[in-house]
GROMACS .gro file of C-alpha atoms in nm:
model
  161
    1MET     CA    1   0.000   0.000   0.000
    2SER     CA    2   0.279   0.244   0.089
    3LYS     CA    3   0.453   0.168  -0.244
    4LYS     CA    4   0.131   0.250  -0.426
    5ILE     CA    5   0.096   0.581  -0.239
    6SER     CA    6   0.463   0.662  -0.304
    7SER     CA    7   0.415   0.593  -0.674
    8VAL     CA    8   0.106   0.814  -0.692
    9VAL     CA    9   0.285   1.096  -0.507
   10LEU     CA   10   0.585   1.063  -0.741
   11VAL     CA   11   0.362   1.080  -1.049
   12ILE     CA   12   0.181   1.387  -0.913
   13MET     CA   13   0.513   1.559  -0.833
   14LEU     CA   14   0.649   1.486  -1.181
   15CYS     CA   15   0.333   1.621  -1.344
   16MET     CA   16   0.355   1.937  -1.135
   17PHE     CA   17   0.723   1.980  -1.222
   18PHE     CA   18   0.671   1.941  -1.596
   19SER     CA   19   0.361   2.163  -1.594
   20CYS     CA   20   0.553   2.438  -1.415
   21THR     CA   21   0.851   2.398  -1.647
   22MET     CA   22   0.630   2.430  -1.955
   23LEU     CA   23   0.447   2.726  -1.804
   24LEU     CA   24   0.773   2.905  -1.728
   25ALA     CA   25   0.908   2.835  -2.077
   26GLY     CA   26   0.601   3.001  -2.226
   27GLU     CA   27   0.655   3.311  -2.015
   28ARG     CA   28   1.001   3.402  -2.140
   29PHE     CA   29   0.864   3.692  -2.346
   30THR     CA   30   0.607   3.959  -2.277
   31ASP     CA   31   0.474   4.169  -2.564
   32ASN     CA   32   0.475   4.524  -2.429
   33GLY     CA   33   0.222   4.641  -2.689
   34ASP     CA   34   0.450   4.921  -2.810
   35GLY     CA   35   0.674   4.747  -3.064
   36THR     CA   36   0.897   4.594  -2.796
   37VAL     CA   37   0.918   4.257  -2.622
   38THR     CA   38   1.059   4.197  -2.273
   39ASP     CA   39   1.285   3.892  -2.247
   40HIS     CA   40   1.261   3.777  -1.885
   41GLN     CA   41   1.527   3.508  -1.930
   42LEU     CA   42   1.799   3.751  -2.040
   43GLY     CA   43   1.673   4.062  -1.862
   44VAL     CA   44   1.658   4.266  -2.184
   45MET     CA   45   1.401   4.439  -2.404
   46TRP     CA   46   1.400   4.362  -2.777
   47SER     CA   47   1.246   4.548  -3.065
   48LYS     CA   48   0.979   4.324  -3.219
   49TYR     CA   49   1.111   4.416  -3.566
   50ASP     CA   50   1.446   4.471  -3.733
   51ASN     CA   51   1.533   4.782  -3.937
   52GLN     CA   52   1.354   4.641  -4.248
   53GLY     CA   53   1.636   4.692  -4.497
   54ASP     CA   54   1.997   4.621  -4.588
   55ILE     CA   55   2.236   4.791  -4.348
   56SER     CA   56   2.609   4.787  -4.276
   57TRP     CA   57   2.742   4.729  -3.923
   58ILE     CA   58   2.848   5.094  -3.897
   59GLN     CA   59   2.501   5.213  -4.006
   60ALA     CA   60   2.335   4.955  -3.778
   61ASN     CA   61   2.508   5.096  -3.471
   62LYS     CA   62   2.394   5.446  -3.557
   63TRP     CA   63   2.042   5.328  -3.638
   64VAL     CA   64   1.987   5.145  -3.306
   65GLU     CA   65   2.130   5.435  -3.107
   66TYR     CA   66   1.985   5.739  -3.286
   67THR     CA   67   1.706   5.652  -3.532
   68PHE     CA   68   1.523   5.355  -3.379
   69PRO     CA   69   1.442   5.522  -3.042
   70ASP     CA   70   1.228   5.780  -3.225
   71THR     CA   71   1.015   5.509  -3.389
   72ILE     CA   72   0.853   5.379  -3.068
   73LYS     CA   73   0.657   5.550  -2.793
   74PRO     CA   74   0.859   5.457  -2.485
   75LYS     CA   75   1.172   5.669  -2.498
   76TYR     CA   76   1.492   5.495  -2.396
   77ASP     CA   77   1.838   5.614  -2.491
   78ASP     CA   78   2.030   5.293  -2.433
   79TRP     CA   79   1.949   5.076  -2.737
   80ARG     CA   80   2.240   4.874  -2.880
   81LEU     CA   81   2.325   4.585  -3.109
   82PRO     CA   82   2.287   4.247  -2.937
   83THR     CA   83   2.577   4.020  -2.847
   84LEU     CA   84   2.626   3.687  -3.020
   85GLU     CA   85   2.502   3.504  -2.711
   86GLU     CA   86   2.185   3.714  -2.700
   87LEU     CA   87   2.116   3.640  -3.067
   88LYS     CA   88   2.188   3.268  -3.023
   89SER     CA   89   1.932   3.254  -2.744
   90LEU     CA   90   1.661   3.364  -2.992
   91HIS     CA   91   1.737   3.086  -3.241
   92VAL     CA   92   1.498   2.788  -3.222
   93ARG     CA   93   1.690   2.463  -3.271
   94ASP     CA   94   1.387   2.235  -3.244
   95LYS     CA   95   1.363   2.042  -3.573
   96ALA     CA   96   0.982   2.034  -3.544
   97TYR     CA   97   0.969   2.416  -3.551
   98LYS     CA   98   0.944   2.524  -3.915
   99GLY     CA   99   1.002   2.896  -3.855
  100TYR     CA  100   0.865   3.150  -4.101
  101GLU     CA  101   0.957   3.303  -4.435
  102THR     CA  102   1.092   3.659  -4.420
  103ASP     CA  103   1.031   3.944  -4.665
  104CYS     CA  104   1.360   3.864  -4.840
  105GLY     CA  105   1.246   3.502  -4.897
  106GLN     CA  106   1.471   3.340  -4.638
  107LYS     CA  107   1.319   3.099  -4.389
  108VAL     CA  108   1.422   3.176  -4.030
  109LYS     CA  109   1.399   2.983  -3.705
  110ILE     CA  110   1.372   3.259  -3.448
  111VAL     CA  111   1.132   3.287  -3.155
  112SER     CA  112   0.790   3.386  -3.285
  113ASP     CA  113   0.778   3.702  -3.070
  114ILE     CA  114   1.033   3.871  -3.299
  115ARG     CA  115   0.977   3.930  -3.671
  116LEU     CA  116   1.277   3.962  -3.902
  117SER     CA  117   1.265   4.092  -4.259
  118CYS     CA  118   1.572   3.881  -4.347
  119GLY     CA  119   1.772   3.620  -4.159
  120TRP     CA  120   2.114   3.774  -4.099
  121VAL     CA  121   2.146   4.002  -3.796
  122TRP     CA  122   2.449   4.206  -3.692
  123ALA     CA  123   2.603   4.130  -3.350
  124SER     CA  124   2.797   4.379  -3.141
  125GLU     CA  125   3.123   4.180  -3.157
  126LYS     CA  126   3.380   4.329  -3.393
  127GLU     CA  127   3.741   4.312  -3.504
  128GLU     CA  128   3.943   4.576  -3.687
  129ILE     CA  129   3.741   4.573  -4.012
  130THR     CA  130   3.495   4.287  -3.957
  131ALA     CA  131   3.196   4.232  -3.731
  132GLY     CA  132   2.981   3.940  -3.626
  133LEU     CA  133   2.653   3.824  -3.779
  134PHE     CA  134   2.407   3.555  -3.678
  135ASN     CA  135   2.226   3.350  -3.943
  136PHE     CA  136   1.876   3.262  -3.820
  137ASN     CA  137   1.819   3.022  -4.108
  138ARG     CA  138   2.101   2.785  -4.020
  139GLY     CA  139   2.178   2.892  -3.665
  140TYR     CA  140   2.544   2.986  -3.693
  141TYR     CA  141   2.767   3.287  -3.638
  142TYR     CA  142   3.019   3.429  -3.882
  143THR     CA  143   3.193   3.756  -3.965
  144ASP     CA  144   3.192   3.993  -4.261
  145ARG     CA  145   3.330   4.336  -4.336
  146MET     CA  146   3.159   4.612  -4.139
  147SER     CA  147   3.091   4.802  -4.461
  148LYS     CA  148   2.888   4.519  -4.623
  149ARG     CA  149   2.509   4.561  -4.644
  150ARG     CA  150   2.385   4.250  -4.825
  151ALA     CA  151   2.058   4.147  -4.659
  152TYR     CA  152   2.204   4.219  -4.314
  153ARG     CA  153   1.974   4.361  -4.047
  154ALA     CA  154   1.988   4.549  -3.715
  155LEU     CA  155   1.778   4.423  -3.424
  156PRO     CA  156   1.778   4.667  -3.131
  157VAL     CA  157   1.806   4.546  -2.773
  158ARG     CA  158   1.850   4.720  -2.439
  159ASP     CA  159   1.926   4.604  -2.087
  160LEU     CA  160   1.648   4.627  -1.832
  161LYS     CA  161   1.749   4.823  -1.527
   0.00000   0.00000   0.00000
């Protein structure tokens, strides 16, 4: 009898654990209703959309700092390009997740809370003449010259304080 009770208690505890885990996973992002999304896991706020056009790394830095803040209602002055690790955390590696097709025709596997117009996003990491990019179609990081613009995008992020 005590084995049966122990088994029932164990099953109930496992169900509660997995229900809570799934609930918490679904609460990573909160849509703020103003063109931004709060990422509770990383403690940052993302723009829901990229810059919507080809942009070099140099232009991307200026855009996230000076132009983007004027496009949304809440006024913050600390927008920046995301780090590689921040971008990687948005990539969905689950093979069952099909992602979505972007405006440029590329299929991307990024969390559904953020909409990209193309799949390559500039990262903040840089060298002398190159900077990092993350490919949301294939899920890898690489570098290119900072002056290149080919289908590269800027996705603003800011730290929550």
